[in-house]
Coordinates of C-alpha atoms and ligand atoms in Angstrom, one line a residue:
M1 CA -3.9 23.4 64.7
F2 CA -3.9 22.4 61.0
S3 CA -4.2 18.7 61.1
P4 CA -4.2 17.1 57.7
S5 CA -6.7 14.1 57.1
I6 CA -5.9 10.8 55.8
P7 CA -7.3 11.7 52.3
A8 CA -5.6 14.9 52.3
L9 CA -2.5 13.4 53.0
S10 CA -3.1 10.6 50.2
L11 CA -4.0 13.6 47.7
I12 CA -0.6 15.3 48.6
A13 CA 1.3 12.1 48.0
L14 CA -0.4 11.2 44.9
F15 CA 0.3 14.6 43.6
F16 CA 4.1 14.3 44.3
L17 CA 4.1 10.8 42.7
T18 CA 2.6 12.1 39.9
T19 CA 4.8 15.0 39.4
Y20 CA 7.7 12.6 39.9
K21 CA 6.7 9.9 37.5
F22 CA 5.4 12.1 34.8
I23 CA 7.6 15.3 34.9
I24 CA 10.4 14.9 37.1
Y25 CA 11.5 11.6 36.4
P26 CA 11.5 11.7 32.7
A27 CA 12.8 15.3 32.2
F28 CA 15.5 15.2 34.5
L29 CA 16.4 11.6 35.8
S30 CA 15.8 9.3 33.1
P31 CA 18.6 8.2 30.9
L32 CA 16.6 9.2 28.2
S33 CA 16.4 12.7 29.8
K34 CA 20.2 13.4 28.4
I35 CA 19.0 12.9 24.9
P36 CA 18.0 16.2 23.0
N37 CA 14.4 17.0 22.5
A38 CA 12.9 17.6 19.5
H39 CA 10.2 19.5 21.0
W40 CA 9.9 21.0 24.6
S41 CA 7.1 18.7 25.4
S42 CA 8.9 15.3 24.4
P43 CA 10.0 14.1 27.7
F44 CA 6.2 14.4 29.3
S45 CA 3.9 13.8 26.2
P46 CA 3.8 11.9 23.0
F47 CA 1.2 14.3 21.8
W48 CA 3.5 16.4 19.7
I49 CA 4.8 13.6 17.5
L50 CA 1.4 11.8 17.4
W51 CA 0.1 15.5 16.0
I52 CA 3.0 15.7 13.7
R53 CA 2.4 12.2 12.3
Y54 CA -1.3 12.4 12.1
C55 CA -0.8 15.8 9.8
S56 CA 1.9 14.0 7.8
Y57 CA 4.5 16.4 8.6
E58 CA 7.1 14.0 9.9
N59 CA 9.7 13.9 7.3
R60 CA 10.3 17.5 7.5
S61 CA 9.9 17.9 11.5
L62 CA 12.4 15.2 12.2
H63 CA 14.8 16.3 9.4
A64 CA 14.8 19.5 10.9
A65 CA 15.4 18.6 14.4
H66 CA 18.3 16.5 13.5
L67 CA 19.7 19.3 11.9
K68 CA 19.1 21.3 15.1
C69 CA 19.8 18.8 17.6
G70 CA 22.1 15.9 16.4
S71 CA 21.8 12.4 15.3
V72 CA 20.1 11.0 18.1
I73 CA 16.7 12.9 19.6
R74 CA 14.0 12.3 21.7
L75 CA 10.3 12.7 19.9
G76 CA 8.3 11.5 22.9
P77 CA 8.6 10.1 26.4
N78 CA 9.5 6.8 25.0
D79 CA 10.3 7.6 21.3
L80 CA 13.5 8.0 19.8
S81 CA 15.1 8.9 16.3
V82 CA 18.5 8.5 14.8
S83 CA 19.6 9.9 11.7
D84 CA 23.3 8.6 11.2
V85 CA 25.3 5.5 10.2
N86 CA 26.3 4.8 13.7
G87 CA 22.7 4.6 14.8
L88 CA 21.7 2.3 11.9
R89 CA 24.5 0.0 12.8
T90 CA 23.4 -0.1 16.6
V91 CA 19.8 -0.4 15.9
Y92 CA 19.3 -2.0 12.4
S93 CA 22.6 -4.2 11.9
G94 CA 22.3 -4.8 15.6
G95 CA 19.0 -6.7 15.5
F96 CA 16.8 -4.8 17.6
E97 CA 13.4 -6.0 17.0
K98 CA 10.1 -4.7 15.6
G99 CA 6.9 -4.2 17.6
Q100 CA 3.3 -3.4 17.6
W101 CA 3.8 -0.9 14.9
Y102 CA 4.1 -3.6 12.2
S103 CA 0.9 -5.7 13.3
I104 CA -1.2 -4.3 10.9
F105 CA 0.8 -6.2 8.3
D106 CA -0.9 -9.4 9.9
N107 CA -2.8 -10.3 7.0
Y108 CA -5.3 -12.7 7.4
G109 CA -4.8 -12.2 11.1
V110 CA -1.6 -14.2 10.7
P111 CA 1.9 -12.9 10.9
C112 CA 4.2 -12.9 7.7
M113 CA 7.8 -12.4 7.6
F114 CA 7.7 -8.6 7.3
S115 CA 5.2 -8.4 10.6
S116 CA 7.1 -10.8 12.8
W117 CA 8.3 -9.0 16.0
D118 CA 11.1 -11.3 17.1
S119 CA 13.9 -12.3 15.3
R120 CA 13.5 -15.9 16.0
T121 CA 10.3 -16.5 14.1
H122 CA 11.4 -13.9 11.7
S123 CA 14.4 -16.2 10.9
A124 CA 12.4 -19.2 10.6
R125 CA 10.2 -17.5 8.2
K126 CA 12.9 -15.6 6.2
R127 CA 14.7 -19.1 5.9
M128 CA 11.8 -20.3 3.6
I129 CA 12.0 -17.6 0.9
S130 CA 14.9 -15.6 1.3
N131 CA 17.1 -17.9 -1.1
V132 CA 14.6 -17.3 -4.3
Y133 CA 15.1 -13.4 -3.8
S134 CA 19.1 -13.7 -3.8
K135 CA 20.9 -12.3 -6.8
S136 CA 22.4 -15.6 -7.7
V137 CA 19.1 -17.5 -8.1
L138 CA 17.3 -14.5 -9.9
S139 CA 20.1 -14.0 -12.2
N140 CA 19.9 -17.6 -13.1
S141 CA 16.1 -18.0 -13.1
S142 CA 15.0 -19.2 -16.3
A143 CA 11.3 -18.8 -15.1
L144 CA 12.1 -15.0 -14.3
K145 CA 13.7 -14.6 -17.8
R146 CA 10.4 -15.9 -19.5
Q147 CA 8.1 -14.0 -17.2
A148 CA 9.9 -10.9 -17.9
Q149 CA 10.0 -11.6 -21.6
V150 CA 6.3 -11.6 -21.6
I151 CA 5.7 -8.8 -19.6
L152 CA 8.2 -6.6 -21.5
H153 CA 7.5 -7.5 -24.9
D154 CA 3.9 -8.8 -25.0
R155 CA 2.5 -6.4 -22.8
L156 CA 4.4 -3.2 -21.9
L157 CA 6.2 -2.3 -25.2
P158 CA 2.7 -2.8 -26.9
V159 CA 1.0 -0.8 -24.1
L160 CA 3.4 2.4 -24.7
R161 CA 3.3 1.8 -28.7
S162 CA 0.0 2.4 -28.5
A163 CA 0.4 5.4 -26.1
S164 CA 2.7 7.0 -28.5
L165 CA 0.3 6.8 -31.2
S166 CA -2.9 8.4 -29.4
K167 CA -3.5 11.8 -30.3
T168 CA -5.1 13.0 -27.2
G169 CA -3.0 15.9 -25.7
R170 CA -3.2 14.4 -22.2
G171 CA -0.6 11.8 -22.4
I172 CA -0.4 8.7 -20.6
D173 CA -0.6 8.3 -16.7
I174 CA 2.8 6.7 -16.3
H175 CA 2.5 6.0 -12.6
D176 CA -0.7 3.8 -13.4
I177 CA 1.5 1.9 -15.9
W178 CA 4.2 1.4 -13.6
N179 CA 2.0 0.1 -11.0
A180 CA 0.6 -2.4 -13.3
T181 CA 4.1 -3.2 -14.7
S182 CA 5.7 -4.1 -11.2
M183 CA 2.4 -5.9 -10.1
D184 CA 2.7 -8.0 -13.0
F185 CA 6.4 -8.8 -12.5
I186 CA 6.1 -9.7 -8.9
T187 CA 3.0 -11.7 -9.0
A188 CA 4.1 -13.9 -12.0
Y189 CA 7.5 -14.7 -9.9
Q190 CA 5.2 -15.6 -7.1
F191 CA 2.5 -17.5 -8.7
G192 CA 3.6 -18.1 -12.3
L193 CA 2.8 -16.1 -15.5
S194 CA -0.8 -17.7 -15.6
K195 CA -1.9 -17.3 -12.2
G196 CA -0.4 -13.8 -11.9
S197 CA -2.1 -10.7 -12.5
N198 CA -2.2 -9.1 -16.0
F199 CA -2.9 -5.5 -14.9
L200 CA -0.9 -4.1 -17.9
Q201 CA -3.6 -5.7 -20.3
N202 CA -6.9 -5.5 -18.2
E203 CA -7.1 -2.0 -17.3
S204 CA -10.4 -2.5 -15.5
E205 CA -8.9 -5.1 -13.1
R206 CA -5.8 -2.9 -12.4
Q207 CA -8.0 0.1 -11.8
H208 CA -10.3 -1.3 -9.3
W209 CA -7.5 -3.2 -7.5
L210 CA -5.3 -0.3 -7.1
S211 CA -8.3 2.0 -6.0
L212 CA -9.2 -0.7 -3.2
Y213 CA -5.3 -0.6 -2.5
H214 CA -5.1 3.3 -2.4
S215 CA -8.2 3.7 -0.4
R216 CA -6.8 2.1 2.8
K217 CA -3.6 4.0 2.7
T218 CA -4.7 7.2 4.5
H219 CA -6.2 5.2 7.4
T220 CA -3.1 3.6 8.9
F221 CA -2.6 6.2 11.5
F222 CA -4.9 5.3 14.2
N223 CA -4.0 1.3 14.0
Q224 CA -0.5 2.0 14.1
E225 CA -0.1 4.7 16.4
L226 CA -2.9 4.3 18.7
P227 CA -4.0 0.7 18.6
K228 CA -5.0 0.6 22.2
L229 CA -7.4 3.5 22.0
T230 CA -8.6 2.4 18.7
R231 CA -9.6 -1.1 19.9
F232 CA -10.9 0.5 23.2
L233 CA -13.5 2.6 21.0
R234 CA -14.4 -0.1 18.7
Y235 CA -15.7 -1.8 21.8
F236 CA -18.1 0.9 22.1
H237 CA -18.8 1.0 18.3
V238 CA -16.9 4.0 17.7
N239 CA -14.6 3.5 14.6
L240 CA -11.6 5.5 14.3
V241 CA -11.2 3.6 10.7
P242 CA -13.9 3.6 8.3
P243 CA -15.6 0.6 7.8
W244 CA -15.1 0.4 4.3
V245 CA -11.2 0.1 5.0
D246 CA -12.2 -3.1 6.3
D247 CA -13.9 -4.0 3.2
A248 CA -11.3 -3.1 1.0
N249 CA -8.8 -5.1 3.0
K250 CA -11.0 -8.1 2.8
E251 CA -11.5 -8.0 -0.7
L252 CA -7.7 -7.5 -1.5
E253 CA -7.2 -10.7 0.8
E254 CA -9.9 -12.7 -1.0
W255 CA -8.2 -11.8 -4.5
C256 CA -4.8 -12.9 -3.2
Q257 CA -6.4 -16.2 -1.4
D258 CA -8.0 -17.2 -4.6
R259 CA -4.6 -16.8 -6.5
C260 CA -3.0 -18.9 -3.9
S261 CA -5.4 -21.6 -3.8
D262 CA -5.3 -21.9 -7.8
T263 CA -1.5 -22.3 -7.8
T264 CA -1.6 -24.6 -5.0
K265 CA -4.3 -26.7 -7.1
S266 CA -2.2 -26.8 -10.2
M267 CA 0.9 -27.6 -8.2
D268 CA -1.1 -30.5 -6.4
G269 CA -2.4 -31.7 -9.7
G270 CA 1.4 -32.6 -10.6
S271 CA 0.7 -31.5 -14.5
K272 CA 4.0 -30.6 -15.7
D273 CA 3.6 -27.2 -17.4
S274 CA 5.7 -26.9 -20.5
D275 CA 6.0 -23.0 -20.0
V276 CA 8.5 -22.4 -17.7
G277 CA 7.1 -19.1 -17.1
N278 CA 4.4 -20.5 -15.3
K279 CA 6.6 -21.8 -12.6
P280 CA 5.2 -20.1 -9.4
V281 CA 8.8 -19.8 -7.9
V282 CA 8.0 -17.9 -4.4
M283 CA 5.0 -20.3 -3.9
D284 CA 7.0 -23.4 -4.5
A285 CA 9.6 -22.2 -2.1
I286 CA 7.4 -21.3 0.8
I287 CA 5.4 -24.8 0.6
S288 CA 8.3 -26.6 0.7
G289 CA 9.8 -24.6 3.6
I290 CA 6.6 -25.3 5.7
S291 CA 6.9 -28.9 5.0
K292 CA 10.4 -28.9 6.2
E293 CA 9.5 -26.9 9.1
K294 CA 6.7 -29.2 9.9
T295 CA 9.1 -32.0 10.7
K296 CA 10.0 -30.3 13.7
G297 CA 6.8 -30.4 15.1
D298 CA 6.0 -28.8 18.6
D299 CA 9.7 -27.6 18.8
S300 CA 9.3 -25.4 15.4
V301 CA 8.9 -21.6 16.7
L302 CA 6.3 -21.6 14.3
S303 CA 4.2 -24.1 15.4
S304 CA 1.3 -21.9 17.1
T305 CA 1.2 -19.7 14.1
T306 CA 2.6 -20.6 10.6
L307 CA 2.1 -24.3 11.1
K308 CA -1.2 -23.9 12.5
H309 CA -2.9 -21.7 10.0
Q310 CA -0.9 -22.9 6.9
E311 CA -2.8 -21.7 4.3
L312 CA -3.5 -18.5 5.8
S313 CA -0.3 -17.9 6.5
V314 CA 1.2 -18.8 2.9
A315 CA -1.5 -16.2 1.8
S316 CA -0.2 -13.6 4.2
E317 CA 3.2 -13.9 2.9
M318 CA 2.3 -13.7 -0.5
I319 CA 0.1 -10.5 -0.1
D320 CA 2.8 -9.0 1.7
H321 CA 5.3 -9.6 -1.1
L322 CA 2.8 -8.6 -3.9
A323 CA 2.1 -5.4 -1.7
A324 CA 5.7 -4.4 -0.6
G325 CA 6.8 -5.2 -4.1
H326 CA 4.8 -3.4 -6.5
E327 CA 3.8 0.0 -4.6
T328 CA 8.0 0.7 -4.0
S329 CA 9.1 -0.5 -7.4
G330 CA 6.2 1.6 -9.0
I331 CA 7.1 4.5 -7.2
T332 CA 10.5 4.4 -8.2
L333 CA 9.8 4.0 -11.7
T334 CA 7.8 6.9 -11.7
Y335 CA 10.2 9.1 -10.3
I336 CA 13.2 7.9 -12.5
S337 CA 10.8 8.5 -15.6
W338 CA 10.1 12.0 -14.3
Y339 CA 13.8 12.8 -13.6
L340 CA 14.7 11.4 -17.2
S341 CA 11.7 13.1 -19.0
R342 CA 13.1 16.4 -17.6
D343 CA 16.3 16.0 -19.4
P344 CA 16.2 14.7 -22.8
P345 CA 20.1 14.7 -23.6
L346 CA 20.4 12.6 -20.6
Q347 CA 17.7 10.4 -22.3
D348 CA 19.9 10.3 -25.5
K349 CA 22.9 9.4 -23.5
L350 CA 21.1 6.7 -21.8
R351 CA 19.8 5.3 -24.9
K352 CA 23.1 5.0 -26.3
E353 CA 24.1 2.9 -23.3
L354 CA 21.4 0.7 -23.4
L355 CA 21.8 -0.2 -27.3
T356 CA 25.3 -1.6 -26.4
L357 CA 23.2 -4.5 -24.6
N358 CA 23.1 -7.9 -26.4
P359 CA 20.4 -8.6 -26.8
S360 CA 19.1 -5.2 -26.5
I361 CA 15.3 -4.8 -25.6
K362 CA 14.0 -3.5 -28.9
L363 CA 10.5 -3.6 -30.1
A364 CA 10.6 -6.6 -32.2
S365 CA 9.2 -7.3 -35.5
Q366 CA 9.4 -11.2 -34.9
S367 CA 8.5 -12.8 -31.8
S368 CA 12.0 -14.7 -31.9
E369 CA 13.9 -11.4 -31.6
N370 CA 12.3 -11.2 -28.0
K371 CA 15.2 -11.6 -26.0
I372 CA 15.9 -10.6 -22.4
P373 CA 19.5 -9.3 -21.4
S374 CA 21.2 -11.1 -18.4
S375 CA 21.1 -9.2 -15.3
K376 CA 24.9 -9.2 -15.2
D377 CA 24.9 -7.0 -18.6
L378 CA 22.6 -4.7 -16.9
D379 CA 24.4 -4.2 -14.0
A380 CA 27.7 -3.5 -16.0
L381 CA 25.9 -0.1 -17.4
P382 CA 27.0 2.7 -15.1
L383 CA 24.5 5.3 -16.4
L384 CA 21.2 3.3 -15.9
H385 CA 22.9 2.3 -12.4
A386 CA 23.4 5.8 -11.5
V387 CA 20.0 6.9 -12.6
V388 CA 18.3 4.1 -10.3
M389 CA 20.4 4.9 -7.5
E390 CA 20.1 8.6 -7.4
T391 CA 16.3 8.2 -7.6
L392 CA 16.5 5.7 -4.9
R393 CA 18.4 8.1 -2.9
L394 CA 16.3 11.4 -3.3
R395 CA 13.1 9.7 -3.5
A396 CA 13.2 6.7 -1.4
A397 CA 10.0 4.8 -1.8
I398 CA 9.9 4.4 1.7
P399 CA 11.3 7.6 3.2
G400 CA 9.6 7.3 6.6
G401 CA 10.6 5.9 10.0
Q402 CA 11.0 2.1 10.7
P403 CA 10.6 1.9 14.1
R404 CA 12.3 -0.8 16.1
M405 CA 12.4 -1.5 19.9
T406 CA 15.3 -1.2 22.3
P407 CA 16.5 -4.6 23.7
Y408 CA 16.3 -5.4 27.6
P409 CA 17.6 -4.6 29.9
S410 CA 19.4 -1.7 28.0
C411 CA 21.4 -0.4 25.4
T412 CA 23.7 2.6 24.3
L413 CA 23.0 5.0 21.4
G414 CA 25.9 6.9 20.3
P415 CA 26.9 8.9 23.6
Y416 CA 23.8 7.8 25.5
T417 CA 24.1 4.8 27.7
D418 CA 21.6 2.8 29.9
I419 CA 18.5 3.3 27.4
P420 CA 15.8 1.0 28.8
G421 CA 14.5 -1.7 26.7
G422 CA 11.2 -1.4 25.0
V423 CA 11.6 2.2 23.8
R424 CA 10.7 2.9 19.9
V425 CA 13.5 4.2 17.9
A426 CA 13.6 4.7 14.1
A427 CA 15.5 6.2 11.4
Q428 CA 14.1 7.7 8.3
A429 CA 15.8 7.6 4.9
H430 CA 14.6 11.1 4.0
T431 CA 17.3 12.1 6.8
V432 CA 19.7 9.5 6.3
H433 CA 19.8 10.3 2.6
R434 CA 20.1 14.2 3.1
N435 CA 23.5 14.2 4.9
A436 CA 25.1 17.2 3.1
E437 CA 28.8 15.8 4.1
V438 CA 28.4 12.7 2.0
Y439 CA 25.7 14.0 -0.7
P440 CA 26.7 17.8 -1.2
D441 CA 23.8 19.8 -2.2
P442 CA 21.5 16.9 -0.8
E443 CA 18.0 18.2 -2.6
R444 CA 19.6 18.0 -6.1
W445 CA 19.0 15.0 -8.2
D446 CA 22.5 14.2 -9.5
H447 CA 23.1 10.9 -11.2
K448 CA 26.9 11.5 -11.3
R449 CA 27.3 11.0 -7.6
W450 CA 27.0 7.2 -8.5
M451 CA 29.4 7.6 -11.6
D452 CA 32.8 6.9 -10.6
D453 CA 34.5 7.9 -13.9
E454 CA 32.9 11.4 -13.7
N455 CA 32.5 12.8 -10.0
G456 CA 36.1 12.5 -9.2
Y457 CA 35.2 11.3 -5.7
S458 CA 38.1 10.0 -3.7
E459 CA 38.1 6.4 -2.5
E460 CA 37.0 7.4 1.1
Q461 CA 34.2 9.6 -0.4
R462 CA 32.7 6.6 -2.5
K463 CA 32.9 4.5 0.8
E464 CA 30.8 7.1 2.9
R465 CA 28.3 7.5 -0.3
D466 CA 27.6 3.6 -0.2
R467 CA 27.6 3.3 3.4
W468 CA 24.8 5.8 3.9
F469 CA 22.6 4.7 1.1
W470 CA 19.7 3.1 3.0
A471 CA 16.6 2.8 0.4
F472 CA 16.3 -0.8 1.1
S473 CA 17.2 -0.6 5.1
S474 CA 20.1 -2.7 6.6
G475 CA 20.5 -5.7 8.7
G476 CA 18.6 -8.8 9.2
R477 CA 15.1 -6.9 8.6
M478 CA 16.6 -5.4 5.2
C479 CA 14.6 -5.7 2.0
I480 CA 14.4 -9.2 0.9
G481 CA 13.4 -8.0 -2.4
S482 CA 16.1 -5.3 -3.1
N483 CA 17.9 -7.6 -5.9
F484 CA 14.4 -8.6 -7.4
A485 CA 13.4 -4.7 -7.5
M486 CA 16.9 -3.4 -9.1
H487 CA 16.7 -6.1 -11.8
E488 CA 13.1 -5.4 -12.6
I489 CA 13.6 -1.5 -12.4
K490 CA 16.6 -1.8 -14.9
L491 CA 14.8 -4.3 -17.1
V492 CA 12.0 -1.9 -17.4
I493 CA 13.9 1.3 -17.9
A494 CA 16.2 -0.4 -20.4
A495 CA 12.9 -1.3 -22.0
V496 CA 11.4 2.0 -22.5
Y497 CA 14.3 4.3 -23.2
S498 CA 15.7 1.8 -25.7
N499 CA 12.6 2.5 -28.0
F500 CA 11.3 5.7 -26.7
K501 CA 11.5 9.3 -25.5
T502 CA 9.4 10.7 -22.7
Y503 CA 8.1 14.3 -22.2
I504 CA 6.3 15.6 -19.1
V505 CA 2.6 16.6 -19.9
D506 CA 1.4 17.2 -16.6
D507 CA 3.6 16.8 -13.3
E508 CA 1.6 18.5 -10.8
G509 CA 1.7 17.0 -7.3
I510 CA 4.9 15.0 -8.1
E511 CA 6.1 16.3 -4.7
Q512 CA 6.7 13.3 -2.6
S513 CA 3.9 12.7 0.1
D514 CA 5.1 12.2 3.9
G515 CA 4.5 8.9 5.4
Y516 CA 5.8 5.7 5.3
T517 CA 5.6 4.4 1.8
C518 CA 5.4 7.8 -0.6
G519 CA 4.6 8.3 -3.9
P520 CA 3.5 11.5 -5.9
E521 CA 1.2 13.8 -3.7
S522 CA -1.1 13.7 -6.9
N523 CA -0.9 9.9 -7.3
H524 CA -0.3 10.8 -11.0
L525 CA 2.4 11.5 -13.7
F526 CA 1.4 12.2 -17.2
L527 CA 4.0 11.8 -19.9
R528 CA 3.9 12.0 -23.6
I529 CA 5.6 9.1 -25.3
E530 CA 7.3 9.2 -28.6
K531 CA 8.6 6.3 -30.5
I532 CA 12.2 6.5 -31.8
Ligands
LIG601 C1 12.4 -0.1 -5.0 C2 11.9 -0.8 -4.4 C3 11.9 -1.2 -3.0 C4 12.2 -0.4 -2.1 C5 12.6 1.1 -2.1 C6 12.0 -1.4 -0.7 C7 12.5 -0.8 0.5 C8 12.4 -1.8 1.7 C9 12.5 -1.3 3.0 C10 13.1 0.1 3.4 C11 12.2 -2.5 3.7 C12 12.4 -2.4 5.3 C13 11.1 -1.6 5.9 C14 11.1 -2.0 7.6 O1 11.7 -2.4 8.1 O2 10.2 -1.1 7.9 C15 11.8 -3.5 3.1 C16 11.3 -4.7 3.6 C17 10.7 -5.5 2.7 N1 10.7 -5.7 1.5 FE1 11.3 -4.3 0.2 N2 11.6 -2.6 -1.0 C18 11.4 -2.6 -2.5 C19 11.0 -3.8 -3.0 C20 10.4 -4.9 -2.8 C21 10.1 -6.1 -3.5 C22 10.4 -6.0 -5.0 C23 9.7 -7.1 -2.5 C24 9.3 -8.4 -3.2 C25 9.4 -9.7 -2.6 C26 9.8 -6.5 -1.4 C27 9.6 -7.3 -0.2 C28 10.1 -6.9 1.0 C29 9.9 -7.7 2.4 C30 9.3 -9.0 2.2 C31 10.4 -7.0 3.2 C32 10.3 -7.6 4.7 C33 11.8 -8.1 5.3 C34 12.0 -8.5 6.7 O3 11.3 -8.4 7.5 O4 13.0 -9.4 6.6 N3 10.6 -5.3 -1.4 N4 11.7 -3.0 1.7
LIG602 C1 24.4 -20.1 -12.2 O1 24.2 -21.3 -12.6 C2 25.1 -22.1 -12.8 C3 25.0 -23.5 -12.9 O2 23.6 -23.6 -13.3 C4 26.4 -21.6 -12.0 O3 27.4 -22.3 -12.4 C5 26.7 -20.2 -11.8 O4 27.5 -20.1 -10.7 C6 25.3 -19.6 -11.3 N1 25.5 -18.1 -11.2 C7 25.4 -17.5 -10.5 C8 25.5 -16.1 -10.6 O5 25.4 -17.9 -9.1
LIG603 C1 -0.4 3.1 -7.6 O1 -0.4 2.2 -6.6 C2 -0.5 2.6 -5.5 C3 -0.2 1.8 -4.4 O2 -1.2 0.5 -4.8 C4 -2.0 3.4 -5.1 O3 -1.9 3.8 -4.0 C5 -2.1 4.2 -6.3 O4 -3.5 4.8 -6.2 C6 -1.6 3.6 -7.6 N1 -1.6 4.8 -8.8 C7 -2.1 4.6 -9.9 C8 -2.3 6.1 -10.8 O5 -2.6 3.8 -10.4
LIG604 C1 -10.2 -8.3 -16.4 O1 -10.4 -9.0 -15.1 C2 -11.6 -9.3 -14.8 C3 -11.6 -9.7 -13.4 O2 -10.8 -10.5 -13.1 C4 -12.1 -10.3 -15.6 O3 -13.5 -10.7 -15.4 C5 -12.1 -9.8 -17.2 O4 -12.4 -11.1 -18.1 C6 -10.8 -9.4 -17.6 N1 -10.9 -8.8 -19.0 C7 -9.9 -9.2 -19.8 C8 -9.9 -8.3 -21.3 O5 -9.1 -10.2 -19.7
LIG605 C1 9.1 15.6 2.8 O1 8.9 17.2 3.1 C2 9.1 18.1 2.1 C3 8.8 19.1 2.6 O2 9.7 19.9 3.4 C4 8.2 17.7 1.0 O3 8.7 18.8 0.1 C5 8.5 16.4 0.4 O4 7.8 15.8 -0.6 C6 8.2 15.4 1.6 N1 8.1 13.9 1.4 C7 9.4 13.3 1.2 C8 9.3 11.9 1.1 O5 10.5 14.0 0.8

C-alpha cells in the first residue's frame, strides 16, 4: 500500500502553501484581487510593471490600462495606480506617506524634506523653509526682485541678443539656456547672487555641471525599483549602477557643499552686504529653523538626523531644491518656447499683452531702466497665464508616478475596501491631465482652456479644469516651489517675448521622454531668435 513518507508530505504541504500564498490568495482572496489588473500577471508577479518601468514605457501603458479598466488598477501584487481626483484626494490630500522609493534623494546619506518618509519628520523640515517659498513672501521679497533684475537684464537678455546677431544657421539651444536661467534663479534665492551659480554667463561650467547631472538620470531604475537586489549584488561586487554615476553624484554634492560653506562663512562673518541681491534667503531660513529646532533637544523628531548632521542636512536640502528647481522649470520653459515658436501670431498677441506691463521688461539702454514688474501685475495677464498653465498640463515636467504607501491597518480606495497597509499606490500627471471629459481633445495644446473670456466654459467646467490640474501634485507633499516656479517662468517668458521673436530651427526629438522628471527626448531645442 502507498504510504507517503514525511518528506513527501512536507513537499505536498509546501506546494499547497506556496500555491495558496502566491496564486490563490493574491488572485482570488486578497482585498486587492477585486481591483482590475493592468496585466494578467499583475496579481502574481511584479515582473510586468518592472519591465515596463525598465523600458520607460510606463506613461502610455498605465494610461491605456486606466482607459480600459477604470480609475483604480493593480500593476503588481503590491502596486496600484489611481487616475482620478477621488484617488488624488484619498492618497495625496489624505496624507499617505512616502516610502523607500524616495530614498535615492537622501543626498549625502541624510534625508531632506522631499525624501522624508513619514509626515512627522517631513513637517518638521517643512516648517523651516516653506515660508520663504510662500506667495506673499516671494511677491514682497526685495532680494528676489534684485536677483531677477540681474539675471534677466545683465545675463539673459544679453545672451539672447548676441544669439540674435549670430549668423550660424543652427540657432541657439534654448533648452540649455533655460536650464541655466532656472539654475541661476533658484541658486540666487538659496545662496544669494554672489554665491549662487552664474550658468548663463559661464558656459563651460554650466555644460560640465549639466552633463554630470544628466549622466545620472538614466540610472535610477535599479536603486529605486530593486533596492534590495542592487545592494545584495553590490555586496558581491556586481554593480548594477555604473561607478561613474557615484562619481558624478559625488562631484555635484561637493559643488553644492562648497556653496553652502561659503554662504555660511559669509553669514557668520556678519559683514553687512549692501547688495540686497546677495541675501541667501533659503540658507538663512533653514539655519535659523535648525537653531530653533535644536532648543527641543532630544524631543525633536529630527534629533537623530538633521540635528545630528547639521551641515550635511543643510547641504542635502539645498541640493534638492536646486535639482528640483532647475530641471522642472527648465523643461517647462522649453515647451512653452516651443509652442510659442510654432505660432507666430500667438507670439504677437502675447507681446501686445506683455507691453502693457508697467514697468515692461524691455532691453534697456540705461541700467536705471532695468526694472522688474511685480508678480501681481504678471499674474494679471490672462494670455501669459494661459500659455504657462496649458504647457504645464500637457507637458508636466513630472508626468510620472509619485508613489505613496497605503496606511496601516487598511484603507479604502474608491469602491475598494480593506486595502492593506504598505501597498504602493501612485497617480501620474500624464494620465490625470488627459481626462477627455475635463480637457476635451486632451492631446491638443490649447491655451484657451485657461482663458475664461474666450473658452465659454461654465462655472462647473472651470472648477473641474482647476481640480484636475496636478502639475505640482497636491496635499502636504505638494511642490513647495510652485509659486517660485510660476513667478520665475512668467518673468522669463515676459522678458523674452517683450523683446524677441523665436522660430524653430530644429525640434527633432522634442517628444517628452517617459519617466519621473521628463524633458525632450533629444535634450535639445534649437531656436532662431530675432530682435524686434
Ligand atoms: C515647473 C516647475 C516645477 C514643477 C512642475 C514641480 C513639480 C513638483 C511635483 C510634482 C512635486 C511632487 C513630487 C512627488 O511627490 O513625487 C514637487 C515637489 C517638490 N518640489 Fe517642485 N516643481 C517645480 C519647481 C520647483 C522649484 C522651483 C522648487 C524650488 C525649491 C521645487 C522644489 C520642490 C520640493 C522641495 C518638493 C518636495 C516637497 C515636499 O516633499 O514637501 N520645485 N514638485
Ligand atoms: C507685502 O508687505 C507689506 C508690508 O511690508 C504687507 O502690507 C503686504 O500685505 C505684503 N504683501 C503680501 C502679498 O503679503
Ligand atoms: C538640462 O538640464 C537637465 C537636468 O539637469 C539635463 O539632464 C540636460 O542635459 C540639460 N540639457 C541641456 C541641453 O543643457
Ligand atoms: C567659470 O567657472 C569655472 C569653474 O567655477 C571658473 O574656474 C571660471 O573662472 C569661470 N569662468 C568665468 C569666465 O567666469
Ligand atoms: C508618453 O508616451 C507617449 C507615447 O504614447 C510619448 O509620445 C510621450 O512623449 C511620453 N511622455 C510623456 C511625458 O508624455
